[in-house]
Short mmCIF file of the C-alpha atoms (twelve columns), coordinates in Angstrom:
data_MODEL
# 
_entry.id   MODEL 
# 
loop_
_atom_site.group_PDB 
_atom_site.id 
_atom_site.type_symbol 
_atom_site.label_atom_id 
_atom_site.label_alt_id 
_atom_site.label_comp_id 
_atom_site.label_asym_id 
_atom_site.label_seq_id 
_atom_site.Cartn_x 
_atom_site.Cartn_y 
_atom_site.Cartn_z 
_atom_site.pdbx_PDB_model_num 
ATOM 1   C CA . UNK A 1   14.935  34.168  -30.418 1 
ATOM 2   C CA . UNK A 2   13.999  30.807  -31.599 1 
ATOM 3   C CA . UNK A 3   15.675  29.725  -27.667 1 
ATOM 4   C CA . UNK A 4   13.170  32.159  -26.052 1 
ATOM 5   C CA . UNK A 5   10.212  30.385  -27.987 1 
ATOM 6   C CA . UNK A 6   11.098  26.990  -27.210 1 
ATOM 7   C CA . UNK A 7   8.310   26.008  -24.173 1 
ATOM 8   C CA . UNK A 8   10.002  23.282  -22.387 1 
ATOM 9   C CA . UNK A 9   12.376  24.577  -19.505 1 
ATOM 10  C CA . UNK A 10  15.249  22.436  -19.660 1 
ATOM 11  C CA . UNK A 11  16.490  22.098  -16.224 1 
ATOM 12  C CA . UNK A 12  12.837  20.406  -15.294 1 
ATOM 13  C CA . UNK A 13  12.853  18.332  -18.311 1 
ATOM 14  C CA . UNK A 14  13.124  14.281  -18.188 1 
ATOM 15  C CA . UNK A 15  16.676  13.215  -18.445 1 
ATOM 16  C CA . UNK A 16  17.096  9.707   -17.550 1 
ATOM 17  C CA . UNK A 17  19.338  6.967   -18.172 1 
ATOM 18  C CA . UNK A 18  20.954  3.834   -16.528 1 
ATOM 19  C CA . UNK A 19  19.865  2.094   -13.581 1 
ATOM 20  C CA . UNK A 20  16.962  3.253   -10.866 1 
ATOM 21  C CA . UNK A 21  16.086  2.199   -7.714  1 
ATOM 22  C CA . UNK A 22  13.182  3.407   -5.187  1 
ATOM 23  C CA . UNK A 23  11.495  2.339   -2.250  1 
ATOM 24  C CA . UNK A 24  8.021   3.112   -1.217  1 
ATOM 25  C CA . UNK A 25  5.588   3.309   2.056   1 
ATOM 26  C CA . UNK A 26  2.122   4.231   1.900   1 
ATOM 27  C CA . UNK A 27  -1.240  2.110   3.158   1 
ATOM 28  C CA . UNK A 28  -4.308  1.419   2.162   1 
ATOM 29  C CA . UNK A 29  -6.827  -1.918  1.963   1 
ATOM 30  C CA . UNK A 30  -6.641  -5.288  1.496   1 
ATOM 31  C CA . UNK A 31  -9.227  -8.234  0.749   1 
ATOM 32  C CA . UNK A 32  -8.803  -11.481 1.557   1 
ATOM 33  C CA . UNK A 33  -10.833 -14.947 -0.186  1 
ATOM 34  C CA . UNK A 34  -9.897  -18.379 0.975   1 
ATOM 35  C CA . UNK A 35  -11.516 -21.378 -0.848  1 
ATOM 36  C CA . UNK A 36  -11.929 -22.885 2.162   1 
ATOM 37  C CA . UNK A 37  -14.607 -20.318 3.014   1 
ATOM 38  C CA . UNK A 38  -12.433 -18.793 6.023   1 
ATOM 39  C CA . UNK A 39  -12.550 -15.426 5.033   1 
ATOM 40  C CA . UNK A 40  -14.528 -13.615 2.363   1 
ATOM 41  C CA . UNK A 41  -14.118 -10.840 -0.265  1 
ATOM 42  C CA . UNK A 42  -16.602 -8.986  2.103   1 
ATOM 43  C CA . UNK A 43  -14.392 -8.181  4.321   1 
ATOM 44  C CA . UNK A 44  -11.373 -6.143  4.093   1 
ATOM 45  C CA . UNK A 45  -9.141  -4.487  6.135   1 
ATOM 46  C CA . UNK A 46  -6.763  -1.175  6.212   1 
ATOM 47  C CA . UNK A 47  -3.191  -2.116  6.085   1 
ATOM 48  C CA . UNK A 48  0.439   -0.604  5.204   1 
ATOM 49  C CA . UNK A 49  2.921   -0.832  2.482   1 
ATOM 50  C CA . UNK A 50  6.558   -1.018  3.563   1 
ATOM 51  C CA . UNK A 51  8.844   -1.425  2.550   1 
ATOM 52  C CA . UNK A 52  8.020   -1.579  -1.356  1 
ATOM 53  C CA . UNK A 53  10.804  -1.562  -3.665  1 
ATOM 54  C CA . UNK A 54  11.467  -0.992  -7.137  1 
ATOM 55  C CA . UNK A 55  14.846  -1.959  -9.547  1 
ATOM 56  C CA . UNK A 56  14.596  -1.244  -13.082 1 
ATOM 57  C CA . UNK A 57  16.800  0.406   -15.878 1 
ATOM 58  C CA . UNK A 58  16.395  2.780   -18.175 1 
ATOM 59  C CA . UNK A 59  15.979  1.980   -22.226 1 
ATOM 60  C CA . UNK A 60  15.081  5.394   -23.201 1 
ATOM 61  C CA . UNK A 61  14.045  8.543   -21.493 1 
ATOM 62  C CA . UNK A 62  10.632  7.531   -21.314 1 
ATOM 63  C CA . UNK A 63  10.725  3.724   -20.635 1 
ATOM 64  C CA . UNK A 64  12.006  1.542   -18.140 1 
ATOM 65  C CA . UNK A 65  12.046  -2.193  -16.905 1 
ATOM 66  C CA . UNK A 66  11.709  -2.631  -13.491 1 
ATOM 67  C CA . UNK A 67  11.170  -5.717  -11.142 1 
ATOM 68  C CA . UNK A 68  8.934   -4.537  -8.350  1 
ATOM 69  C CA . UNK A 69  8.261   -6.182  -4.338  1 
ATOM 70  C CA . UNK A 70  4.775   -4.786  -3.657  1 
ATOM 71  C CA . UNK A 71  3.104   -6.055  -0.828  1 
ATOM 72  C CA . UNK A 72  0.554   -5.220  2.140   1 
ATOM 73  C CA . UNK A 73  0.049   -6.748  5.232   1 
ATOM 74  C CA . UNK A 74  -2.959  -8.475  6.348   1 
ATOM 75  C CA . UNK A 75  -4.398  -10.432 9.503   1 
ATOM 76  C CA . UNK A 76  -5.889  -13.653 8.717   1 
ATOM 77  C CA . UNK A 77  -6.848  -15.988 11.982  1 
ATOM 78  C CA . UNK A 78  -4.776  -13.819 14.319  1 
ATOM 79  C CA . UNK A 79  -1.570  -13.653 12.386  1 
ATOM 80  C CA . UNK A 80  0.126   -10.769 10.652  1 
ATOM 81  C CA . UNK A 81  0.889   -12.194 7.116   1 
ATOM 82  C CA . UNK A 82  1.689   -10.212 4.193   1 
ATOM 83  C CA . UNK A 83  0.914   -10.400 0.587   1 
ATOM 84  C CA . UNK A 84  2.898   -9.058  -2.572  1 
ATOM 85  C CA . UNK A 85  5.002   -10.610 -5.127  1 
ATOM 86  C CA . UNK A 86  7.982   -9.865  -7.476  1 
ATOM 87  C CA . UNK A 87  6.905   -8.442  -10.668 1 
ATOM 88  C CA . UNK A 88  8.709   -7.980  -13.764 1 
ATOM 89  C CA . UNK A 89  7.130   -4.751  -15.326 1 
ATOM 90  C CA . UNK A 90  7.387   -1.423  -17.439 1 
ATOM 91  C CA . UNK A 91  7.239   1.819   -16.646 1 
ATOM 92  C CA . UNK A 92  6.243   4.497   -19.150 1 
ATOM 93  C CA . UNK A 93  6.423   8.281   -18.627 1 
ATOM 94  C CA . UNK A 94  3.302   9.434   -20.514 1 
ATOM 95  C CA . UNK A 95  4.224   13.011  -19.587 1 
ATOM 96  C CA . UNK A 96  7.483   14.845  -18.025 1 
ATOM 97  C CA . UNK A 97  6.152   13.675  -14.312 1 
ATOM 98  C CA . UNK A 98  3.704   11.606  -14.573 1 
ATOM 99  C CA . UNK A 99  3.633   7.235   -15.099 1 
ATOM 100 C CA . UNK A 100 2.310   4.479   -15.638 1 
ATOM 101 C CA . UNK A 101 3.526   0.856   -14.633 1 
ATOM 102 C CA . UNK A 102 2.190   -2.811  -15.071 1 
ATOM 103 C CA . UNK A 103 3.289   -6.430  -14.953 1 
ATOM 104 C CA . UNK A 104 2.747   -9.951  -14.201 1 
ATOM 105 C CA . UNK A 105 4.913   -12.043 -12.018 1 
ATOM 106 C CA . UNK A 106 5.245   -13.927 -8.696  1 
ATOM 107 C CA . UNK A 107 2.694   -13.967 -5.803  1 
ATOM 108 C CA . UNK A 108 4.528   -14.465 -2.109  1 
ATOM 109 C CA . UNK A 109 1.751   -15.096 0.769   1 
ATOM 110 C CA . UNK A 110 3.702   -15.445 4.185   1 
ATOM 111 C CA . UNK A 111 4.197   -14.218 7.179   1 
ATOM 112 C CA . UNK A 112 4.692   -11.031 8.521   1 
ATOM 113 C CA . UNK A 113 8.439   -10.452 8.802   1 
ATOM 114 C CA . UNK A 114 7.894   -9.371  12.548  1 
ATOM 115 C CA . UNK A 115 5.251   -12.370 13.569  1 
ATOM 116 C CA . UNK A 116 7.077   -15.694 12.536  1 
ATOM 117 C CA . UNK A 117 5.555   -18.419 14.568  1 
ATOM 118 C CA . UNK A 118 5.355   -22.071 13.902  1 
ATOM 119 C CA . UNK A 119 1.643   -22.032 13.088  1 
ATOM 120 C CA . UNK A 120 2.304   -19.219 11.197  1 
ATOM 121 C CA . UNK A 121 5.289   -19.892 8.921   1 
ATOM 122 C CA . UNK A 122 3.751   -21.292 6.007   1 
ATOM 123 C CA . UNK A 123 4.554   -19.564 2.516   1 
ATOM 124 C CA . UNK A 124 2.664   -20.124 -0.721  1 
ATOM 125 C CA . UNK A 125 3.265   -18.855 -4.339  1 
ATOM 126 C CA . UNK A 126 1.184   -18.156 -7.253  1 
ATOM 127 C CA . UNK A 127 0.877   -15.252 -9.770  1 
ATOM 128 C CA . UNK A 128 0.354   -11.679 -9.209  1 
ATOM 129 C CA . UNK A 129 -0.844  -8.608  -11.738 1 
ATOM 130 C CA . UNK A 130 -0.116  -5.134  -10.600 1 
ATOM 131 C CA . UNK A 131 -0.995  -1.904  -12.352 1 
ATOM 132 C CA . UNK A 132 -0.194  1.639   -11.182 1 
ATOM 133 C CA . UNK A 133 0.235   5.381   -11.365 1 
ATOM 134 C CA . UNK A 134 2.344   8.133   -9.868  1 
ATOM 135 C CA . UNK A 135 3.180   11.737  -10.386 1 
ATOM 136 C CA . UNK A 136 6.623   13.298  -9.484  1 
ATOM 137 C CA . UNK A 137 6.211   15.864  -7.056  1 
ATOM 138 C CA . UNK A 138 9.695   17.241  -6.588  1 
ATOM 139 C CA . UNK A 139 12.752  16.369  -8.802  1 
ATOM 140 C CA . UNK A 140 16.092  17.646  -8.414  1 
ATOM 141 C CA . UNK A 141 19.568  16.361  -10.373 1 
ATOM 142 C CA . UNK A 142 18.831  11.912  -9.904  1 
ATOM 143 C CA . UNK A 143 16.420  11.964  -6.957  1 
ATOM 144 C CA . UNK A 144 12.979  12.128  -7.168  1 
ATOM 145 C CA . UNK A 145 9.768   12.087  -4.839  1 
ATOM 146 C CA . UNK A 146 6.297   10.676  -6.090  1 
ATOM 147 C CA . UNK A 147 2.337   10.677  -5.150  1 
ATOM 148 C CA . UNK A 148 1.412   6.814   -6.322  1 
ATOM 149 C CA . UNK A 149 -1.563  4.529   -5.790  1 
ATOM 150 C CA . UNK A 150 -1.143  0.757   -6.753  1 
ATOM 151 C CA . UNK A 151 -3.326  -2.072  -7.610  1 
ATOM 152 C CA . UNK A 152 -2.200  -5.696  -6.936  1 
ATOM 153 C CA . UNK A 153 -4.620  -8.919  -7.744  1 
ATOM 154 C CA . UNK A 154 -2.977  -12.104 -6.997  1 
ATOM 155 C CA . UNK A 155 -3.908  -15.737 -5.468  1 
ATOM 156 C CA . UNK A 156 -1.420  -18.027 -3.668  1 
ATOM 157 C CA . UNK A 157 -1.759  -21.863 -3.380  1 
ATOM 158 C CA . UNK A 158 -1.806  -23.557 -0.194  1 
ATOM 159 C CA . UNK A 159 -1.727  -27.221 0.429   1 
ATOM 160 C CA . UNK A 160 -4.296  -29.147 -0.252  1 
ATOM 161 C CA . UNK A 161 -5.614  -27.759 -3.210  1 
ATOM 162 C CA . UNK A 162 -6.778  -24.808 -1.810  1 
ATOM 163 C CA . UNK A 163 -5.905  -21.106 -2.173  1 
ATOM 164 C CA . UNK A 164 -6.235  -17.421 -1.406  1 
ATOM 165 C CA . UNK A 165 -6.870  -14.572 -3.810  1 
ATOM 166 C CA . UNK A 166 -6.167  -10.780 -2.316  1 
ATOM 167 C CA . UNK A 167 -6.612  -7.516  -3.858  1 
ATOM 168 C CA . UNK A 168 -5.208  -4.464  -2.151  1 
ATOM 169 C CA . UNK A 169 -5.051  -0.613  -3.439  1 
ATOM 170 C CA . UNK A 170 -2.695  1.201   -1.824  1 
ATOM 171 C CA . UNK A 171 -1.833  5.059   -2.283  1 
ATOM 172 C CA . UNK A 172 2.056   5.764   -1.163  1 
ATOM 173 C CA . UNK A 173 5.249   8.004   -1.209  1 
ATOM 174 C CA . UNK A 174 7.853   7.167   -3.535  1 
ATOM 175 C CA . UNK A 175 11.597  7.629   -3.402  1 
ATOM 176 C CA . UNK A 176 13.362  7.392   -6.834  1 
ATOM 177 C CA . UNK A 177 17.026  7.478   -7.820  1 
ATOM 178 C CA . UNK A 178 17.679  7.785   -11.536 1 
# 
């Protein structure tokens, strides 16, 4: 009887330990500031997420560290860059599917993987703070699917003593192995 009372069904409930790993895609938008006065905050532009990727490990069932590559890519005077970072972080579940995440690490501005040109191969680094949110949408044995949106605020320096904040908010599919 007391079995029959109990509320939580245990075949759905949290059980996680170890290491995880997931990669993302999604898109979203992107704003780019130079101090040079290139390009403004005013402007901003619709751009994808992939791939984003997330290591961690467990410490309990409800808390991980992770290291996170988030990143979106941008166009900035006819070239495909991209912006993101590597981010230590945590990762709390606040309930049995849904998260939050945060940290502070590394900004990357370069090039877009796929459009590596010589006046276009420049990288700068500088510090990045990320905050986001997901709920699990399907779950079954170590593999899980997620609904997330992300927030990343981070400014590289160029030469010169210049640089270039970006903000981008991206929504995305996760794909999580516990």
């Amino acid at each position: 009887m007391t079995f029959a009372q109990d509320k939580t069904n245990i075949e759905t409930a949290l059980q996680c330990d170890g290491f995880m790993f997931e990669f993302s895609l999604g898109g979203g938008i992107i704003s780019v500031e130079d101090s040079e006065g290139i390009q403004t905050f005013d402007r901003y532009q619709g751009g994808i997420s992939f791939p984003e990727l997330k290591f961690g490990y467990m410490l309990n069932n409800r808390l991980a560290i992770t290291a996170v590559m988030p990143g979106m890519i941008y166009e900035f005077q006819n070239n495909d860059r991209h912006f993101g970072g590597f981010i230590p972080s945590v990762q709390y579940w606040i309930k049995d599917k849904w998260w939050i995440h945060g940290g502070v690490g590394l900004a990357i501005d370069g090039p877009a993987l796929y459009d590596i040109k010589n006046i276009n191969d420049d990288w700068n680094f500088g510090c990045a703070v990320m905050a986001s949110t997901g709920y699990e949408v399907y779950r079954k044995n170590k593999f899980s699917m997620n609904v997330q949106s992300k927030l990343v605020l981070g400014r590289a320096y160029l030469e010169g003593d210049t640089y270039r904040d970006a903000i981008s908010f991206s929504l995305g599919l996760g794909f999580n192995w516990l």
